[in-house]
Amino acid sequence: MGVRYTVKQVADLTGVPAATLRAWERRYGVVAPQRSSSRYRLYDDAEVARLARMAELVREGTPASLAAERVATLATETAPPPVPGPRHPVAAPAGQAPAFTELVLAAQRYDQRLLTTVLDGAFARSSFETTLEQWLMPALTELGYAWERGDVDISGEHFVSAAVHRRLSAAFDAAGANTDAPVVLVGLAPGALHQLGALAFAVCLRRQGIDVRFLGADVPQHSWVHSVRTLRPAGVIISVPMSWDADPATRLVHTLRADHPEVVVWTGGHGITDRGHELAVPTLPPSAVEAALLVTRELRGR
């Protein structure tokens, strides 16, 4: 059996209260979750994806009854013909995510067709959040290990990373602008270049209904100050992907807190894990999904 989620976990992932999820199940039959031995609802990835899509439709103004019909139609439609695969025997079995090593193979061969097929298959299988946590980030970690071993050239790693960046950027745009929601700045400190994790987090946060302004990599300190002064955001998230990015991030945090004490500042990323206590600012969990949920709850609670 694949991963199963409780109603609380699904509520966190979709932004829909548990009571509403249960109501959608009773009234519209959108999902039919299994029950644990204690009679708790347990949702699979496909059900989470349907509920997430229904939530998106309702947020866009579609009546719940009509949204349920559309989701049901999507679930029963015949799947489109598969994209012709590469000549390499690496296609995942039906219903399974691609192997992590398929990104490595695409990087080794600079194989655009394989890379597109692998990414299409992964993101079509489940919700964005599930794919991100259970496949994309572990696959990128495996790609990094392959580069460290010398199995992949740095140009091949960049080839794959650029494609992933395009996918995440498209997901960011698809999430919508969320005007009239709290404004949050997300970016990297001066000199920090590895931005895929920050962008993935920005997508998750935008999908939670937050107005995210993504500043990208290597943002000079004076530009951070300027953007905060201009936008007066509700929050600022500084990504610290590598250990050597921690010192510039530390200086940036101190500057922003001194100039704008009213703005909530968070840090996140592997490079800050053991340094967060020095900054006296909240440190986000390593999971982009969990971090986005935490920030969303904090902002809405304020």
Tab-separated table of C-alpha atoms in Angstrom:
chain	number	residue	atom	x	y	z
A	1	MET	CA	0.000	0.000	0.000
A	2	GLY	CA	1.243	3.501	-0.807
A	3	VAL	CA	1.475	6.459	1.534
A	4	ARG	CA	-1.757	7.263	3.386
A	5	TYR	CA	-2.670	10.592	4.958
A	6	THR	CA	-4.950	11.417	7.874
A	7	VAL	CA	-7.630	14.043	7.480
A	8	LYS	CA	-5.501	16.477	9.494
A	9	GLN	CA	-2.556	15.967	7.150
A	10	VAL	CA	-4.790	16.450	4.114
A	11	ALA	CA	-6.208	19.620	5.656
A	12	ASP	CA	-2.664	20.948	6.091
A	13	LEU	CA	-1.681	20.006	2.534
A	14	THR	CA	-4.765	21.483	0.846
A	15	GLY	CA	-5.562	24.392	3.156
A	16	VAL	CA	-9.128	23.061	3.551
A	17	PRO	CA	-10.490	22.545	7.092
A	18	ALA	CA	-11.029	18.920	8.089
A	19	ALA	CA	-14.750	19.527	8.604
A	20	THR	CA	-15.061	20.800	5.034
A	21	LEU	CA	-13.175	17.794	3.672
A	22	ARG	CA	-15.581	15.456	5.454
A	23	ALA	CA	-18.533	17.461	4.144
A	24	TRP	CA	-17.251	17.212	0.559
A	25	GLU	CA	-16.960	13.459	1.002
A	26	ARG	CA	-20.513	13.101	2.359
A	27	ARG	CA	-22.262	15.521	-0.015
A	28	TYR	CA	-20.411	15.063	-3.266
A	29	GLY	CA	-18.545	11.770	-3.020
A	30	VAL	CA	-15.331	13.388	-4.237
A	31	VAL	CA	-13.251	10.768	-2.439
A	32	ALA	CA	-13.871	7.497	-0.622
A	33	PRO	CA	-11.014	7.192	1.859
A	34	GLN	CA	-10.228	3.911	3.502
A	35	ARG	CA	-10.593	3.549	7.259
A	36	SER	CA	-7.978	2.483	9.760
A	37	SER	CA	-8.704	-0.134	12.388
A	38	SER	CA	-9.685	2.791	14.643
A	39	ARG	CA	-12.065	4.099	11.949
A	40	TYR	CA	-9.895	7.090	11.047
A	41	ARG	CA	-10.034	8.255	7.440
A	42	LEU	CA	-6.904	7.483	5.387
A	43	TYR	CA	-6.431	9.214	2.026
A	44	ASP	CA	-4.120	8.085	-0.777
A	45	ASP	CA	-2.121	10.355	-3.105
A	46	ALA	CA	-4.785	10.386	-5.827
A	47	GLU	CA	-7.470	11.437	-3.351
A	48	VAL	CA	-5.257	14.211	-1.990
A	49	ALA	CA	-4.686	15.419	-5.554
A	50	ARG	CA	-8.465	15.468	-6.254
A	51	LEU	CA	-9.177	17.375	-3.058
A	52	ALA	CA	-6.390	19.848	-3.793
A	53	ARG	CA	-7.835	20.447	-7.261
A	54	MET	CA	-11.335	20.938	-5.848
A	55	ALA	CA	-9.947	23.401	-3.307
A	56	GLU	CA	-8.308	25.372	-6.121
A	57	LEU	CA	-11.579	25.534	-8.050
A	58	VAL	CA	-13.542	26.669	-5.004
A	59	ARG	CA	-10.969	29.376	-4.237
A	60	GLU	CA	-11.355	30.586	-7.817
A	61	GLY	CA	-15.091	31.046	-7.238
A	62	THR	CA	-16.518	27.775	-8.564
A	63	PRO	CA	-19.475	26.493	-6.486
A	64	ALA	CA	-18.530	23.400	-4.527
A	65	SER	CA	-21.112	21.216	-6.281
A	66	LEU	CA	-19.807	22.184	-9.729
A	67	ALA	CA	-16.190	21.853	-8.598
A	68	ALA	CA	-16.971	18.321	-7.407
A	69	GLU	CA	-18.445	17.455	-10.795
A	70	ARG	CA	-15.372	18.754	-12.591
A	71	VAL	CA	-13.022	16.840	-10.321
A	72	ALA	CA	-15.064	13.669	-10.824
A	73	THR	CA	-14.931	14.161	-14.596
A	74	LEU	CA	-11.172	14.600	-14.515
A	75	ALA	CA	-10.803	11.477	-12.411
A	76	THR	CA	-12.820	9.303	-14.821
A	77	GLU	CA	-11.530	10.658	-18.116
A	78	THR	CA	-9.357	8.364	-20.145
A	79	ALA	CA	-5.734	9.182	-19.580
A	80	PRO	CA	-3.953	10.712	-22.575
A	81	PRO	CA	-1.674	8.491	-24.610
A	82	PRO	CA	1.740	8.219	-22.991
A	83	VAL	CA	4.541	10.309	-24.375
A	84	PRO	CA	6.783	8.046	-26.443
A	85	GLY	CA	9.600	7.050	-24.141
A	86	PRO	CA	13.306	7.045	-24.821
A	87	ARG	CA	15.030	4.017	-26.201
A	88	HIS	CA	16.515	3.332	-22.774
A	89	PRO	CA	14.595	0.817	-20.595
A	90	VAL	CA	14.012	3.206	-17.723
A	91	ALA	CA	10.272	3.927	-17.800
A	92	ALA	CA	8.603	3.479	-14.422
A	93	PRO	CA	5.776	0.931	-14.109
A	94	ALA	CA	2.269	2.358	-14.382
A	95	GLY	CA	1.189	4.154	-11.226
A	96	GLN	CA	4.703	4.440	-9.826
A	97	ALA	CA	6.937	7.459	-9.612
A	98	PRO	CA	10.087	7.408	-11.732
A	99	ALA	CA	13.221	6.135	-10.049
A	100	PHE	CA	15.416	8.829	-8.526
A	101	THR	CA	18.285	7.642	-10.721
A	102	GLU	CA	16.417	8.533	-13.913
A	103	LEU	CA	17.390	12.168	-13.396
A	104	VAL	CA	20.990	11.003	-13.119
A	105	LEU	CA	20.703	9.122	-16.393
A	106	ALA	CA	19.205	12.175	-18.112
A	107	ALA	CA	22.075	14.293	-16.799
A	108	GLN	CA	24.705	11.822	-17.971
A	109	ARG	CA	23.278	11.713	-21.493
A	110	TYR	CA	21.982	15.300	-21.744
A	111	ASP	CA	18.790	13.580	-22.870
A	112	GLN	CA	16.045	16.178	-23.198
A	113	ARG	CA	13.433	13.641	-24.230
A	114	LEU	CA	14.115	11.430	-21.233
A	115	LEU	CA	14.241	14.416	-18.888
A	116	THR	CA	10.888	15.720	-20.116
A	117	THR	CA	9.292	12.274	-19.855
A	118	VAL	CA	10.566	11.755	-16.317
A	119	LEU	CA	9.381	15.170	-15.083
A	120	ASP	CA	6.023	14.863	-16.838
A	121	GLY	CA	5.447	11.454	-15.298
A	122	ALA	CA	6.413	12.523	-11.807
A	123	PHE	CA	4.225	15.643	-11.709
A	124	ALA	CA	1.243	13.963	-13.374
A	125	ARG	CA	1.159	11.224	-10.768
A	126	SER	CA	0.153	13.192	-7.680
A	127	SER	CA	-0.259	16.607	-6.112
A	128	PHE	CA	2.556	19.128	-6.382
A	129	GLU	CA	3.338	18.877	-2.672
A	130	THR	CA	3.464	15.084	-2.655
A	131	THR	CA	5.642	14.948	-5.770
A	132	LEU	CA	7.973	17.578	-4.351
A	133	GLU	CA	8.482	15.835	-1.010
A	134	GLN	CA	8.465	12.192	-2.070
A	135	TRP	CA	10.182	12.356	-5.445
A	136	LEU	CA	11.696	15.630	-6.679
A	137	MET	CA	13.810	16.641	-3.681
A	138	PRO	CA	15.142	13.091	-3.063
A	139	ALA	CA	15.880	12.766	-6.801
A	140	LEU	CA	17.842	16.028	-6.786
A	141	THR	CA	19.761	14.811	-3.741
A	142	GLU	CA	20.652	11.647	-5.643
A	143	LEU	CA	21.792	13.799	-8.560
A	144	GLY	CA	24.027	15.776	-6.194
A	145	TYR	CA	25.593	12.571	-4.881
A	146	ALA	CA	26.233	11.450	-8.458
A	147	TRP	CA	28.069	14.710	-9.148
A	148	GLU	CA	30.146	14.313	-5.984
A	149	ARG	CA	31.134	10.793	-7.087
A	150	GLY	CA	32.109	12.059	-10.517
A	151	ASP	CA	29.333	10.113	-12.248
A	152	VAL	CA	27.788	13.322	-13.616
A	153	ASP	CA	29.556	16.359	-15.039
A	154	ILE	CA	28.614	19.735	-13.587
A	155	SER	CA	27.162	20.729	-16.964
A	156	GLY	CA	24.834	17.719	-16.840
A	157	GLU	CA	23.738	18.687	-13.331
A	158	HIS	CA	23.034	22.212	-14.566
A	159	PHE	CA	21.105	20.776	-17.533
A	160	VAL	CA	18.707	18.994	-15.168
A	161	SER	CA	18.540	21.820	-12.625
A	162	ALA	CA	17.567	24.308	-15.340
A	163	ALA	CA	14.677	22.067	-16.406
A	164	VAL	CA	13.515	21.688	-12.788
A	165	HIS	CA	13.750	25.451	-12.343
A	166	ARG	CA	11.448	25.925	-15.349
A	167	ARG	CA	8.940	23.462	-13.893
A	168	LEU	CA	8.921	25.169	-10.518
A	169	SER	CA	8.601	28.593	-12.144
A	170	ALA	CA	5.591	27.374	-14.125
A	171	ALA	CA	4.022	26.005	-10.938
A	172	PHE	CA	4.670	29.335	-9.220
A	173	ASP	CA	2.873	31.222	-12.002
A	174	ALA	CA	0.011	28.717	-12.033
A	175	ALA	CA	-0.613	29.253	-8.305
A	176	GLY	CA	-1.883	32.799	-8.979
A	177	ALA	CA	-0.977	36.199	-7.614
A	178	ASN	CA	-3.125	36.036	-4.428
A	179	THR	CA	-3.749	39.765	-4.369
A	180	ASP	CA	-5.039	41.180	-1.067
A	181	ALA	CA	-3.240	38.363	0.799
A	182	PRO	CA	-0.260	38.954	3.109
A	183	VAL	CA	2.872	39.844	1.150
A	184	VAL	CA	5.983	37.758	1.802
A	185	LEU	CA	9.457	38.143	0.305
A	186	VAL	CA	11.427	34.964	-0.423
A	187	GLY	CA	15.012	34.970	-1.630
A	188	LEU	CA	18.658	34.260	-0.946
A	189	ALA	CA	21.366	36.293	0.765
A	190	PRO	CA	24.287	37.868	-1.108
A	191	GLY	CA	26.475	35.225	-2.712
A	192	ALA	CA	23.970	32.371	-2.233
A	193	LEU	CA	23.278	30.701	-5.575
A	194	HIS	CA	21.424	27.403	-5.022
A	195	GLN	CA	17.836	28.565	-5.335
A	196	LEU	CA	15.777	25.469	-6.235
A	197	GLY	CA	14.848	24.791	-2.607
A	198	ALA	CA	13.779	28.404	-2.057
A	199	LEU	CA	11.736	28.383	-5.260
A	200	ALA	CA	10.045	25.116	-4.283
A	201	PHE	CA	9.137	26.652	-0.928
A	202	ALA	CA	7.843	29.793	-2.672
A	203	VAL	CA	5.544	27.644	-4.813
A	204	CYS	CA	4.186	25.824	-1.751
A	205	LEU	CA	3.612	29.121	0.053
A	206	ARG	CA	1.853	30.659	-2.934
A	207	ARG	CA	-0.374	27.586	-3.211
A	208	GLN	CA	-1.409	28.302	0.393
A	209	GLY	CA	-2.842	31.646	-0.741
A	210	ILE	CA	0.024	33.938	0.276
A	211	ASP	CA	1.169	36.800	-1.973
A	212	VAL	CA	4.762	35.686	-2.523
A	213	ARG	CA	7.376	37.899	-4.173
A	214	PHE	CA	10.304	35.674	-5.136
A	215	LEU	CA	13.558	37.629	-5.369
A	216	GLY	CA	15.814	34.769	-6.439
A	217	ALA	CA	19.500	34.108	-5.800
A	218	ASP	CA	22.382	36.350	-4.740
A	219	VAL	CA	20.301	39.377	-3.719
A	220	PRO	CA	22.573	42.203	-2.452
A	221	GLN	CA	21.911	43.391	1.075
A	222	HIS	CA	20.989	46.920	-0.047
A	223	SER	CA	18.436	45.426	-2.457
A	224	TRP	CA	16.848	43.431	0.358
A	225	VAL	CA	16.599	46.608	2.404
A	226	HIS	CA	15.107	48.474	-0.538
A	227	SER	CA	12.487	45.794	-1.244
A	228	VAL	CA	11.409	45.606	2.395
A	229	ARG	CA	11.197	49.388	2.637
A	230	THR	CA	9.147	49.521	-0.574
A	231	LEU	CA	6.720	46.668	0.073
A	232	ARG	CA	6.483	46.605	3.890
A	233	PRO	CA	5.838	42.843	3.719
A	234	ALA	CA	4.236	40.806	6.456
A	235	GLY	CA	7.208	38.471	6.414
A	236	VAL	CA	10.628	37.782	4.934
A	237	ILE	CA	12.118	34.333	4.334
A	238	ILE	CA	15.861	34.103	3.691
A	239	SER	CA	17.010	30.795	2.257
A	240	VAL	CA	20.439	29.562	3.352
A	241	PRO	CA	21.136	26.489	1.216
A	242	MET	CA	24.839	25.958	1.995
A	243	SER	CA	26.932	26.334	5.134
A	244	TRP	CA	29.073	29.054	3.545
A	245	ASP	CA	25.908	31.113	2.930
A	246	ALA	CA	25.265	31.400	6.668
A	247	ASP	CA	27.515	34.381	7.406
A	248	PRO	CA	26.026	36.681	4.696
A	249	ALA	CA	22.564	35.585	5.795
A	250	THR	CA	23.408	36.387	9.422
A	251	ARG	CA	24.498	39.908	8.497
A	252	LEU	CA	21.365	40.366	6.404
A	253	VAL	CA	19.076	39.227	9.226
A	254	HIS	CA	20.665	41.649	11.688
A	255	THR	CA	20.300	44.531	9.210
A	256	LEU	CA	16.653	43.815	8.437
A	257	ARG	CA	15.741	43.386	12.096
A	258	ALA	CA	17.446	46.667	12.975
A	259	ASP	CA	15.809	48.633	10.152
A	260	HIS	CA	12.390	46.943	10.211
A	261	PRO	CA	11.677	45.352	13.599
A	262	GLU	CA	7.979	45.101	12.719
A	263	VAL	CA	8.654	42.576	9.922
A	264	VAL	CA	8.790	38.877	10.813
A	265	VAL	CA	11.969	37.271	9.470
A	266	TRP	CA	12.461	33.530	9.016
A	267	THR	CA	15.490	31.592	7.825
A	268	GLY	CA	15.543	28.146	6.292
A	269	GLY	CA	17.785	25.725	4.475
A	270	HIS	CA	20.518	23.240	5.287
A	271	GLY	CA	23.105	25.970	5.738
A	272	ILE	CA	21.393	27.540	8.751
A	273	THR	CA	20.360	24.427	10.662
A	274	ASP	CA	23.009	24.777	13.358
A	275	ARG	CA	23.179	28.570	13.279
A	276	GLY	CA	19.555	29.590	13.811
A	277	HIS	CA	20.015	30.103	17.554
A	278	GLU	CA	22.535	32.865	16.842
A	279	LEU	CA	20.029	34.929	14.890
A	280	ALA	CA	17.119	35.033	17.341
A	281	VAL	CA	14.720	34.480	14.421
A	282	PRO	CA	12.544	31.453	13.663
A	283	THR	CA	14.180	28.681	11.657
A	284	LEU	CA	11.879	26.858	9.257
A	285	PRO	CA	11.745	23.052	9.023
A	286	PRO	CA	13.655	21.418	6.145
A	287	SER	CA	10.455	20.291	4.419
A	288	ALA	CA	9.252	22.998	2.001
A	289	VAL	CA	5.655	21.869	2.502
A	290	GLU	CA	5.851	21.965	6.291
A	291	ALA	CA	7.668	25.297	6.196
A	292	ALA	CA	4.971	26.825	3.981
A	293	LEU	CA	2.219	25.585	6.278
A	294	LEU	CA	4.002	26.981	9.332
A	295	VAL	CA	4.472	30.424	7.757
A	296	THR	CA	0.873	30.477	6.535
A	297	ARG	CA	-0.515	29.636	9.975
A	298	GLU	CA	1.683	32.281	11.597
A	299	LEU	CA	0.668	35.022	9.162
A	300	ARG	CA	-3.025	34.217	9.297
A	301	GLY	CA	-2.860	33.992	13.072
A	302	ARG	CA	-1.523	37.526	13.221
